[in-house]
Amino acid sequence: MLFPTLDFGLFFLPVLLLVWTVGQASNEWRKIILLLASWIFYGAWDWRFVLLLIASAALNWGCAQAIQRRLDDGRSAQPWLGLGVAANLAILGFFKYFGFFIDQLAPLLVKAGWGRDLPLIEVILPVGISFFTFQGMSYLIDIARRQTAPATFLDTTLLMSFFPHLVAGPIVRASHLVPQFARVPKLTRGMVATALILICWGLFKKTVIASELATGLVDKAFFDPTAQSGLDLLAGAYGYAVQIYCDFSAYSDMAVGLAALLGYRFPRNFLSPYRSGSLQEFWRRWHISLSSWLRDYLYISLGGNRGGVWFICRNLMITMLLGGFWHGAKWTFLIWGALHGGVLAIERLWREWRPAGLPALPRPLAILIIFHIVVAGWIFFRADTLDGALAFFTQLWAFRPGVALASPLLCGLIAFGLAIHFTPPALLPALGRRVAAWPAPLLGLATGLAILIVDAMRFEGVAAFIYYQF
Amino acid sequence: MKPLADVFAESLMIDAASVTDDLAYQSIKEWDSVAHMVLVTALEDNYEIMLDADDIVAMSSVAKVREILAKYDVTA
């Protein structure tokens, strides 16, 4: 079930009605309704994986209890923490990376006479698995670091299964959500207004900008770069930067909005990432819940900023390489991670050794340079194979004349997708306050109208969100 | 729109005069995790905004709340 579909609407409206009627009477029933709804939502992809989700929640709940007991007894939490993290990693590893390693080993296995068994050990990837295993791990680490207290079984299961964030994030931590589960939430006008704005805005970004750029430009440019002109490839690369932003941030906006309509607040996941003047700043604005996860649980565990400058560079590189690998077991993702890790390390070294008195780059120029580094990374990220990515760069360098794909409409969408990065940061709350003052029937009518307008503007069908596969 | 001190006083059920900038989360028994969520809703209600989950976690003192509200274009 994808958010921007009628199916999802038909699923969401009864859930909304139930939680604000039956769910008002008892907080426990409210959470049970949300839990069942989440399993139905997830089960719409594949029922079997609902069991995996429940097993994973039970595992993390059990480990959390054991860790807390050891801490209460004044003993080290390490054995249970290690076991819990290893179990989460094992689930993630089996479903996500098993295939990659089997593929790499395939020639050896064939040589050993096991070639016939290869198709049998192929594994289907459950949707959103990396999001809920990451949530599980951070939950256990937070408890071991005494930053959060273990939640009840119901709260733990709901934290991990809550459908707005289940399949493509944002990564919601126990400290974000469990305190909100403590009592029946109150829905305020500001919350409803902000939620509806986010949902409509997300629908527009996803179904109009991202889908249009994907089908009209990006997919064609990346399908066979050797057949395209230089300008088309350049537009394709910029187009993908706008597409992936509009696609992913739209999912996050809708997730935040849907959760808010149910009475819960999520962390924001994007903050105009392409207006960053350094790559470090980019990662404070892009997929914030993942980058802060990597910072708090991986980078800090590696030693963080505690050592010398080379030690910090090593940690940055490892963190970004693993961040790349998290996206999938492909060389293109590893190169993407290495590029980001490398540039982050160079930024760090430059800060250390920058000659005194050298004037800083003007901010617009810095933004332009960082944007192009990010775009270069996206070419690896988007290309299906390493050869495909290299062909893209070679053809772009050759810059063959002509324009076939980059129509004025598509270029306009790219310009629009970049221009929205430069709106004032407080625009959303300002709009929310204005909309909150509207009478409820007007707000309902305006939402319906906005959805109809977006529907009229969009093209046939809705492509899956890019981040579903991660 | 109520002044910030009143929102704090009503949510935490304390005297408005005791709401000073350095009043911190969990420094008094009235400002515990349950009251924190009451405070969040009261702030959202009063200023007609929706707070980000990260900001809710970061609201560690009255001064910090004021700083966070500024991000939402609220002068409190």
Coordinates of C-alpha atoms in Angstrom, one line a residue:
Chain A
M1 CA 0.0 0.0 0.0
L2 CA 1.6 3.3 -1.1
F3 CA 0.6 6.5 0.6
P4 CA -0.5 8.4 -2.5
T5 CA -3.1 5.8 -3.5
L6 CA -6.9 5.4 -3.1
D7 CA -6.2 2.1 -1.3
F8 CA -4.3 3.8 1.4
G9 CA -7.0 6.5 1.7
L10 CA -9.6 3.8 2.2
F11 CA -7.4 2.2 4.8
F12 CA -6.4 5.4 6.6
L13 CA -9.8 7.0 7.1
P14 CA -11.4 4.2 9.1
V15 CA -8.3 4.0 11.2
L16 CA -8.4 7.7 11.9
L17 CA -12.1 7.4 12.8
L18 CA -11.5 4.5 15.2
V19 CA -8.6 6.0 17.1
W20 CA -10.5 9.3 17.7
T21 CA -13.7 7.5 18.8
V22 CA -13.0 4.1 20.4
G23 CA -9.4 5.1 21.0
Q24 CA -10.5 8.2 23.0
A25 CA -11.9 6.0 25.8
S26 CA -8.8 3.9 26.5
N27 CA -5.2 4.6 25.6
E28 CA -4.4 0.9 25.6
W29 CA -7.2 0.1 23.0
R30 CA -6.0 3.1 21.0
K31 CA -2.6 1.5 20.8
I32 CA -4.0 -1.9 20.0
I33 CA -6.0 -0.5 17.1
L34 CA -2.9 1.3 15.8
L35 CA -0.9 -1.9 16.1
L36 CA -3.5 -4.0 14.3
A37 CA -3.8 -1.3 11.6
S38 CA 0.0 -1.3 11.2
W39 CA 0.1 -5.1 10.7
I40 CA -2.7 -4.9 8.1
F41 CA -0.7 -2.1 6.3
Y42 CA 2.5 -4.2 6.4
G43 CA 0.6 -7.4 5.6
A44 CA -0.7 -5.8 2.4
W45 CA 2.8 -6.4 1.0
D46 CA 3.4 -9.8 2.4
W47 CA 1.7 -11.4 5.4
R48 CA 4.6 -13.6 6.2
F49 CA 6.8 -10.7 7.1
V50 CA 4.3 -9.5 9.8
L51 CA 5.6 -12.5 11.8
L52 CA 9.1 -11.2 11.3
L53 CA 8.1 -7.8 12.5
I54 CA 6.4 -9.3 15.7
A55 CA 9.4 -11.6 16.3
S56 CA 11.8 -8.6 15.9
A57 CA 9.7 -6.6 18.4
A58 CA 9.6 -9.5 20.9
L59 CA 13.4 -9.9 20.6
N60 CA 14.1 -6.2 21.3
W61 CA 11.6 -6.1 24.1
G62 CA 13.2 -9.2 25.7
C63 CA 16.7 -7.9 25.3
A64 CA 15.7 -4.5 26.7
Q65 CA 14.3 -6.1 29.8
A66 CA 17.5 -8.2 30.3
I67 CA 19.7 -5.2 29.8
Q68 CA 17.8 -3.1 32.3
R69 CA 17.9 -6.0 34.9
R70 CA 21.7 -6.2 34.6
L71 CA 22.0 -2.4 34.9
D72 CA 19.8 -2.5 38.0
D73 CA 22.0 -5.2 39.5
G74 CA 25.0 -3.0 38.9
R75 CA 26.4 -5.4 36.3
S76 CA 27.6 -4.7 32.7
A77 CA 24.9 -4.7 30.1
Q78 CA 27.4 -5.8 27.4
P79 CA 26.4 -9.5 27.0
W80 CA 22.7 -8.8 26.3
L81 CA 23.4 -5.6 24.3
G82 CA 25.9 -7.5 22.2
L83 CA 23.4 -10.3 21.7
G84 CA 20.5 -8.0 20.8
V85 CA 22.5 -5.9 18.4
A86 CA 24.0 -9.1 16.8
A87 CA 20.5 -10.5 16.4
N88 CA 19.2 -7.4 14.7
L89 CA 22.2 -7.3 12.5
A90 CA 21.7 -11.0 11.7
I91 CA 18.1 -10.4 10.6
L92 CA 19.2 -7.4 8.5
G93 CA 22.2 -9.3 7.1
F94 CA 20.3 -12.3 6.2
F95 CA 17.5 -10.5 4.3
K96 CA 19.5 -7.7 2.8
Y97 CA 23.0 -8.8 2.2
F98 CA 22.8 -12.6 1.9
G99 CA 22.0 -12.4 -1.8
F100 CA 25.0 -10.1 -2.5
F101 CA 27.5 -12.4 -0.9
I102 CA 26.0 -15.5 -2.5
D103 CA 26.3 -13.7 -5.9
Q104 CA 29.9 -12.9 -5.2
L105 CA 30.5 -16.4 -4.1
A106 CA 28.5 -17.9 -7.0
P107 CA 31.5 -18.9 -9.2
L108 CA 33.1 -20.7 -6.3
L109 CA 29.8 -22.5 -5.4
V110 CA 29.3 -23.5 -9.0
K111 CA 32.9 -24.9 -9.0
A112 CA 32.1 -26.8 -5.9
G113 CA 29.2 -28.4 -7.6
W114 CA 26.5 -26.4 -5.7
G115 CA 25.4 -24.4 -8.7
R116 CA 22.0 -26.1 -8.8
D117 CA 21.1 -25.0 -5.3
L118 CA 21.8 -21.3 -6.0
P119 CA 18.2 -20.3 -6.8
L120 CA 17.0 -22.0 -3.7
I121 CA 19.0 -19.8 -1.4
E122 CA 17.8 -16.5 -2.9
V123 CA 16.0 -14.4 -0.3
I124 CA 13.2 -11.9 -0.8
L125 CA 13.7 -8.6 0.9
P126 CA 11.0 -7.5 3.3
V127 CA 10.0 -3.9 2.9
G128 CA 11.5 -1.4 5.3
I129 CA 13.6 -4.0 7.1
S130 CA 16.6 -1.7 7.6
F131 CA 14.4 0.9 9.2
F132 CA 12.9 -1.4 11.9
T133 CA 16.2 -3.2 12.6
F134 CA 17.9 0.2 13.0
Q135 CA 15.2 1.3 15.4
G136 CA 15.6 -1.9 17.3
M137 CA 19.4 -1.5 17.7
S138 CA 19.2 2.2 18.8
Y139 CA 16.5 1.2 21.3
L140 CA 18.8 -1.3 23.0
I141 CA 21.9 1.0 22.9
D142 CA 19.8 3.9 24.4
I143 CA 18.8 1.6 27.3
A144 CA 22.3 0.4 27.8
R145 CA 23.5 4.0 27.8
R146 CA 20.8 4.8 30.4
Q147 CA 19.3 7.4 28.0
T148 CA 15.9 5.7 27.9
A149 CA 13.9 3.3 30.0
P150 CA 12.5 0.0 28.7
A151 CA 9.0 0.3 27.3
T152 CA 6.1 -2.1 27.8
F153 CA 5.7 -4.9 25.2
L154 CA 2.8 -3.1 23.6
D155 CA 4.7 0.2 23.3
T156 CA 7.9 -1.5 22.0
T157 CA 5.9 -3.4 19.3
L158 CA 4.0 -0.3 18.3
L159 CA 7.2 1.8 18.3
M160 CA 8.6 -0.6 15.8
S161 CA 5.5 -1.4 13.7
F162 CA 3.8 2.1 13.7
F163 CA 2.7 2.3 10.0
P164 CA 3.5 5.9 9.1
H165 CA 7.2 5.3 9.5
L166 CA 7.4 1.5 9.0
V167 CA 8.6 1.2 5.5
A168 CA 10.7 4.2 4.6
G169 CA 11.4 6.1 7.9
P170 CA 12.0 8.5 9.4
I171 CA 13.9 6.4 11.9
V172 CA 11.9 7.1 15.0
R173 CA 13.6 6.5 18.4
A174 CA 12.0 5.3 21.6
S175 CA 12.8 8.7 23.2
H176 CA 10.7 10.3 20.4
L177 CA 7.7 8.2 20.5
V178 CA 7.3 6.2 23.8
P179 CA 6.7 9.3 25.9
Q180 CA 3.9 10.2 23.5
F181 CA 2.4 6.8 24.0
A182 CA 1.9 7.4 27.7
R183 CA -1.6 9.0 27.4
V184 CA -4.3 9.6 24.8
P185 CA -3.0 12.5 22.7
K186 CA -4.9 15.7 22.2
L187 CA -5.3 16.9 18.6
T188 CA -4.7 20.7 18.3
R189 CA -5.7 22.9 15.4
G190 CA -2.1 23.8 14.7
M191 CA -1.3 20.1 14.5
V192 CA -4.1 19.3 12.0
A193 CA -3.3 22.3 9.9
T194 CA 0.4 21.5 9.7
A195 CA -0.4 17.8 9.1
L196 CA -2.7 18.5 6.2
I197 CA -0.2 21.0 4.6
L198 CA 2.5 18.4 4.9
I199 CA 0.4 15.7 3.3
C200 CA -0.8 17.8 0.4
W201 CA 2.7 19.2 -0.2
G202 CA 4.1 15.6 0.0
L203 CA 1.6 14.4 -2.5
F204 CA 2.5 17.2 -4.9
K205 CA 6.3 16.6 -4.6
K206 CA 5.9 12.9 -5.1
T207 CA 3.2 12.5 -7.7
V208 CA 3.9 15.6 -9.8
I209 CA 7.6 16.6 -9.5
A210 CA 9.3 13.3 -8.7
S211 CA 7.2 11.0 -10.9
E212 CA 7.3 13.4 -13.9
L213 CA 11.1 13.8 -13.7
A214 CA 11.6 10.1 -13.2
T215 CA 9.6 9.0 -16.3
G216 CA 10.3 11.9 -18.6
L217 CA 14.0 12.4 -18.0
V218 CA 15.9 10.5 -15.3
D219 CA 15.0 6.9 -16.2
K220 CA 15.8 7.5 -19.9
A221 CA 19.1 9.3 -19.2
F222 CA 20.3 6.5 -16.9
F223 CA 18.9 3.7 -19.0
D224 CA 21.5 4.3 -21.8
P225 CA 23.8 7.2 -21.2
T226 CA 25.7 6.6 -24.4
A227 CA 22.6 7.5 -26.5
Q228 CA 22.1 10.9 -24.8
S229 CA 23.5 14.3 -25.5
G230 CA 25.6 16.2 -22.9
L231 CA 22.8 18.6 -22.0
D232 CA 20.3 15.8 -21.6
L233 CA 22.7 14.0 -19.3
L234 CA 23.4 17.1 -17.2
A235 CA 19.6 17.6 -16.9
G236 CA 19.3 14.0 -16.0
A237 CA 21.8 14.3 -13.2
Y238 CA 20.2 17.5 -11.9
G239 CA 16.8 15.9 -12.4
Y240 CA 17.7 12.9 -10.3
A241 CA 19.0 15.2 -7.5
V242 CA 15.6 16.9 -7.5
Q243 CA 13.7 13.6 -8.0
I244 CA 15.3 11.8 -5.1
Y245 CA 14.8 14.8 -2.8
C246 CA 11.2 15.3 -3.8
D247 CA 10.5 11.6 -3.6
F248 CA 12.1 10.9 -0.2
S249 CA 11.2 14.1 1.5
A250 CA 7.6 13.7 0.3
Y251 CA 7.5 10.3 1.9
S252 CA 8.8 11.8 5.1
D253 CA 6.4 14.8 5.0
M254 CA 3.5 12.5 4.5
A255 CA 4.7 10.2 7.3
V256 CA 5.0 13.2 9.6
G257 CA 1.6 14.4 8.6
L258 CA -0.2 11.1 8.9
A259 CA 1.3 10.5 12.3
A260 CA 0.2 14.0 13.4
L261 CA -3.4 13.3 12.3
L262 CA -3.2 10.3 14.6
G263 CA -1.9 12.5 17.4
Y264 CA 1.9 11.8 17.3
R265 CA 4.9 13.8 16.4
F266 CA 7.8 12.5 14.3
P267 CA 11.2 14.1 13.8
R268 CA 11.6 16.1 10.6
N269 CA 13.8 14.3 8.1
F270 CA 14.8 17.0 5.6
L271 CA 15.7 20.7 5.9
S272 CA 16.4 22.2 2.5
P273 CA 19.5 20.0 2.0
Y274 CA 20.7 21.5 -1.3
R275 CA 21.3 24.9 0.4
S276 CA 24.3 23.5 2.3
G277 CA 27.6 25.3 2.3
S278 CA 29.5 22.2 3.3
L279 CA 29.0 18.5 3.1
Q280 CA 28.9 18.3 6.9
E281 CA 26.0 20.7 6.7
F282 CA 24.4 18.7 4.0
W283 CA 24.2 15.7 6.3
R284 CA 22.6 17.8 9.0
R285 CA 19.8 18.6 6.5
W286 CA 19.5 15.3 4.5
H287 CA 17.8 12.2 5.9
I288 CA 18.4 13.7 9.3
S289 CA 17.1 10.7 11.2
L290 CA 19.6 8.3 9.4
S291 CA 22.6 10.7 9.7
S292 CA 21.9 11.4 13.3
W293 CA 21.5 7.6 13.8
L294 CA 24.9 7.0 12.2
R295 CA 26.4 9.7 14.2
D296 CA 25.1 8.6 17.6
Y297 CA 25.4 4.9 17.3
L298 CA 28.2 4.2 14.8
Y299 CA 30.5 7.3 14.6
I300 CA 30.5 7.8 18.4
S301 CA 30.9 4.0 19.0
L302 CA 34.0 4.2 16.8
G303 CA 35.5 6.9 19.0
G304 CA 33.9 9.9 17.3
N305 CA 35.9 13.1 17.7
R306 CA 38.0 11.9 20.6
G307 CA 41.2 11.2 18.8
G308 CA 43.5 13.1 16.5
V309 CA 42.5 14.5 13.1
W310 CA 43.5 11.3 11.2
F311 CA 41.4 9.2 13.6
I312 CA 38.4 11.4 13.0
C313 CA 38.9 11.1 9.2
R314 CA 39.1 7.3 9.6
N315 CA 35.8 7.3 11.6
L316 CA 34.1 9.6 9.0
M317 CA 35.2 7.3 6.2
I318 CA 34.1 4.1 8.0
T319 CA 30.7 5.7 8.9
M320 CA 30.0 6.8 5.3
L321 CA 31.2 3.5 3.8
L322 CA 28.8 1.6 6.1
G323 CA 26.1 4.2 5.3
G324 CA 26.6 3.4 1.7
F325 CA 26.5 -0.3 2.3
W326 CA 23.3 0.2 4.3
H327 CA 21.6 1.3 1.1
G328 CA 22.4 -2.0 -0.5
A329 CA 25.2 -4.4 -1.2
K330 CA 26.4 -2.8 -4.5
W331 CA 29.7 -1.3 -5.5
T332 CA 27.9 1.9 -6.6
F333 CA 26.6 2.5 -3.1
L334 CA 30.0 1.9 -1.6
I335 CA 31.6 4.4 -4.0
W336 CA 28.8 6.9 -3.1
G337 CA 29.7 6.3 0.6
A338 CA 33.4 6.6 -0.1
L339 CA 32.9 9.9 -2.0
H340 CA 30.9 11.4 0.9
G341 CA 33.3 10.0 3.5
G342 CA 36.3 11.3 1.5
V343 CA 34.9 14.8 1.1
L344 CA 33.9 15.0 4.7
A345 CA 37.4 14.0 5.7
I346 CA 38.9 16.6 3.3
E347 CA 36.6 19.3 4.9
R348 CA 37.9 18.2 8.3
L349 CA 41.5 18.4 7.3
W350 CA 41.0 21.7 5.6
R351 CA 39.5 23.1 8.8
E352 CA 42.6 21.9 10.6
W353 CA 45.2 23.1 8.2
R354 CA 43.5 26.1 6.5
P355 CA 46.1 28.9 6.2
A356 CA 45.3 31.7 8.6
G357 CA 44.0 34.8 6.9
L358 CA 42.6 33.0 3.8
P359 CA 39.2 34.5 3.1
A360 CA 36.3 32.0 3.3
L361 CA 34.5 31.0 0.1
P362 CA 31.4 33.2 -0.6
R363 CA 28.4 31.1 0.6
P364 CA 26.7 31.0 -2.9
L365 CA 29.8 29.6 -4.4
A366 CA 30.2 27.0 -1.6
I367 CA 26.6 25.9 -2.0
L368 CA 27.2 25.5 -5.8
I369 CA 30.3 23.4 -5.2
I370 CA 28.7 21.2 -2.6
F371 CA 25.6 20.7 -4.7
H372 CA 27.8 19.4 -7.6
I373 CA 29.7 17.0 -5.3
V374 CA 26.3 15.7 -4.1
V375 CA 25.1 15.4 -7.7
A376 CA 28.2 13.4 -8.6
G377 CA 27.5 11.1 -5.8
W378 CA 23.9 10.7 -6.9
I379 CA 25.1 9.5 -10.3
F380 CA 26.8 6.5 -8.7
F381 CA 23.8 6.1 -6.4
R382 CA 21.3 6.0 -9.3
A383 CA 23.3 4.0 -11.8
D384 CA 22.3 0.3 -11.9
T385 CA 25.9 -0.8 -12.3
L386 CA 29.4 0.6 -11.9
D387 CA 29.9 0.5 -15.6
G388 CA 26.7 2.4 -16.1
A389 CA 27.9 5.1 -13.7
L390 CA 31.3 5.4 -15.5
A391 CA 29.6 5.5 -18.9
F392 CA 27.4 8.3 -17.6
F393 CA 30.5 10.3 -16.6
T394 CA 32.3 9.6 -19.8
Q395 CA 29.4 10.7 -21.9
L396 CA 28.8 13.8 -19.8
W397 CA 32.5 14.7 -20.3
A398 CA 32.3 14.2 -24.0
F399 CA 29.2 16.5 -24.0
R400 CA 27.6 15.6 -27.3
P401 CA 25.5 18.4 -28.7
G402 CA 21.7 18.3 -29.0
V403 CA 18.7 18.2 -26.7
A404 CA 16.1 15.5 -26.9
L405 CA 14.9 14.9 -23.3
A406 CA 15.3 18.2 -21.4
S407 CA 12.0 19.8 -22.3
P408 CA 11.2 23.3 -20.9
L409 CA 8.6 21.7 -18.6
L410 CA 11.1 19.3 -17.1
C411 CA 13.8 22.0 -16.7
G412 CA 11.1 24.1 -15.0
L413 CA 10.4 21.3 -12.6
I414 CA 14.1 21.0 -11.8
A415 CA 14.4 24.8 -11.2
F416 CA 11.3 24.7 -9.0
G417 CA 12.6 21.7 -7.0
L418 CA 15.8 23.6 -6.3
A419 CA 14.1 27.0 -5.7
I420 CA 12.0 25.5 -2.9
H421 CA 15.2 25.0 -1.0
F422 CA 15.6 28.8 -0.6
T423 CA 12.2 29.6 1.0
P424 CA 12.3 30.9 4.6
P425 CA 12.8 28.0 7.2
A426 CA 9.7 29.2 9.2
L427 CA 7.4 29.1 6.2
L428 CA 5.6 25.9 7.3
P429 CA 4.7 27.0 10.9
A430 CA 3.7 30.4 9.5
L431 CA 1.4 28.7 6.9
G432 CA 0.2 26.3 9.6
R433 CA -0.9 29.2 11.9
R434 CA -2.8 30.9 9.0
V435 CA -4.5 27.7 8.0
A436 CA -5.3 26.8 11.7
A437 CA -7.5 29.9 11.8
W438 CA -9.8 28.6 9.1
P439 CA -13.1 27.1 10.0
A440 CA -13.1 23.3 9.9
P441 CA -15.4 22.9 6.8
L442 CA -13.2 25.3 4.9
L443 CA -10.1 23.4 5.8
G444 CA -11.7 20.1 4.8
L445 CA -12.9 21.6 1.5
A446 CA -9.4 23.1 0.8
T447 CA -7.7 19.7 1.5
G448 CA -10.1 17.9 -0.8
L449 CA -9.5 20.5 -3.5
A450 CA -5.8 20.3 -3.1
I451 CA -5.8 16.6 -3.5
L452 CA -8.0 16.9 -6.6
I453 CA -5.7 19.4 -8.1
V454 CA -2.6 17.3 -7.5
D455 CA -4.5 14.3 -8.9
A456 CA -5.3 16.2 -12.1
M457 CA -1.7 17.3 -12.5
R458 CA -0.1 14.0 -12.0
F459 CA 0.7 11.4 -14.6
E460 CA -0.5 7.9 -14.9
G461 CA 0.1 5.7 -11.9
V462 CA 2.3 6.1 -8.9
A463 CA 5.9 4.8 -8.9
A464 CA 7.1 3.2 -5.6
F465 CA 9.1 5.4 -3.3
I466 CA 12.8 5.2 -3.9
Y467 CA 13.4 4.4 -0.3
Y468 CA 11.1 1.5 -0.1
Q469 CA 13.8 -0.8 -1.3
F470 CA 16.2 0.2 1.5
Chain B
M1 CA -2.3 34.0 23.1
K2 CA -1.1 33.4 26.7
P3 CA 2.4 34.4 27.9
L4 CA 4.9 31.6 28.0
A5 CA 5.2 31.7 31.8
D6 CA 1.4 31.0 32.0
V7 CA 1.6 28.1 29.6
F8 CA 4.3 26.6 31.8
A9 CA 2.5 27.4 35.0
E10 CA -0.8 25.8 33.9
S11 CA 0.8 22.7 32.3
L12 CA 3.1 21.9 35.2
M13 CA 0.7 23.2 37.8
I14 CA 3.2 25.5 39.4
D15 CA 3.3 29.2 40.3
A16 CA 3.9 31.5 37.3
A17 CA 6.4 33.4 39.4
S18 CA 8.6 30.3 39.6
V19 CA 8.9 30.0 35.8
T20 CA 12.4 31.4 35.3
D21 CA 14.7 31.0 32.3
D22 CA 16.9 28.5 34.1
L23 CA 14.0 26.2 35.3
A24 CA 15.0 22.9 33.8
Y25 CA 13.3 19.6 32.9
Q26 CA 13.2 17.2 35.8
S27 CA 14.7 19.8 38.2
I28 CA 11.4 20.0 40.0
K29 CA 9.1 17.1 40.6
E30 CA 6.2 18.8 38.7
W31 CA 8.2 18.8 35.4
D32 CA 8.4 15.1 34.7
S33 CA 8.1 13.2 31.5
V34 CA 4.3 13.1 31.7
A35 CA 4.0 16.8 32.4
H36 CA 6.4 17.4 29.6
M37 CA 3.9 16.0 27.1
V38 CA 1.1 18.1 28.7
L39 CA 3.4 21.1 28.2
V40 CA 4.1 20.2 24.5
T41 CA 0.3 20.1 23.8
A42 CA -0.3 23.3 25.6
L43 CA 2.5 25.1 23.7
E44 CA 1.1 23.7 20.4
D45 CA -2.4 24.8 21.4
N46 CA -1.3 28.3 22.4
Y47 CA 0.9 29.1 19.4
E48 CA -1.0 27.0 16.9
I49 CA 2.1 25.0 15.8
M50 CA 3.2 21.4 15.6
L51 CA 6.5 20.7 17.4
D52 CA 9.1 18.4 15.9
A53 CA 9.8 15.3 17.9
D54 CA 13.5 16.2 18.0
D55 CA 12.6 19.6 19.4
I56 CA 10.4 18.0 22.1
V57 CA 13.3 15.9 23.2
A58 CA 15.6 19.0 23.2
M59 CA 13.2 21.2 25.4
S60 CA 15.4 20.9 28.5
S61 CA 14.7 24.3 30.1
V62 CA 12.5 27.4 29.8
A63 CA 15.3 29.2 28.0
K64 CA 15.7 26.3 25.6
V65 CA 12.0 26.2 24.9
R66 CA 12.0 29.9 24.0
E67 CA 15.0 29.3 21.7
I68 CA 13.1 26.4 20.0
L69 CA 9.9 28.4 19.6
A70 CA 11.9 31.1 17.8
K71 CA 12.5 28.5 15.0
Y72 CA 8.7 28.4 14.6
D73 CA 8.7 32.2 14.3
V74 CA 7.2 32.5 17.8
T75 CA 8.5 35.2 20.0
A76 CA 7.8 34.1 23.6

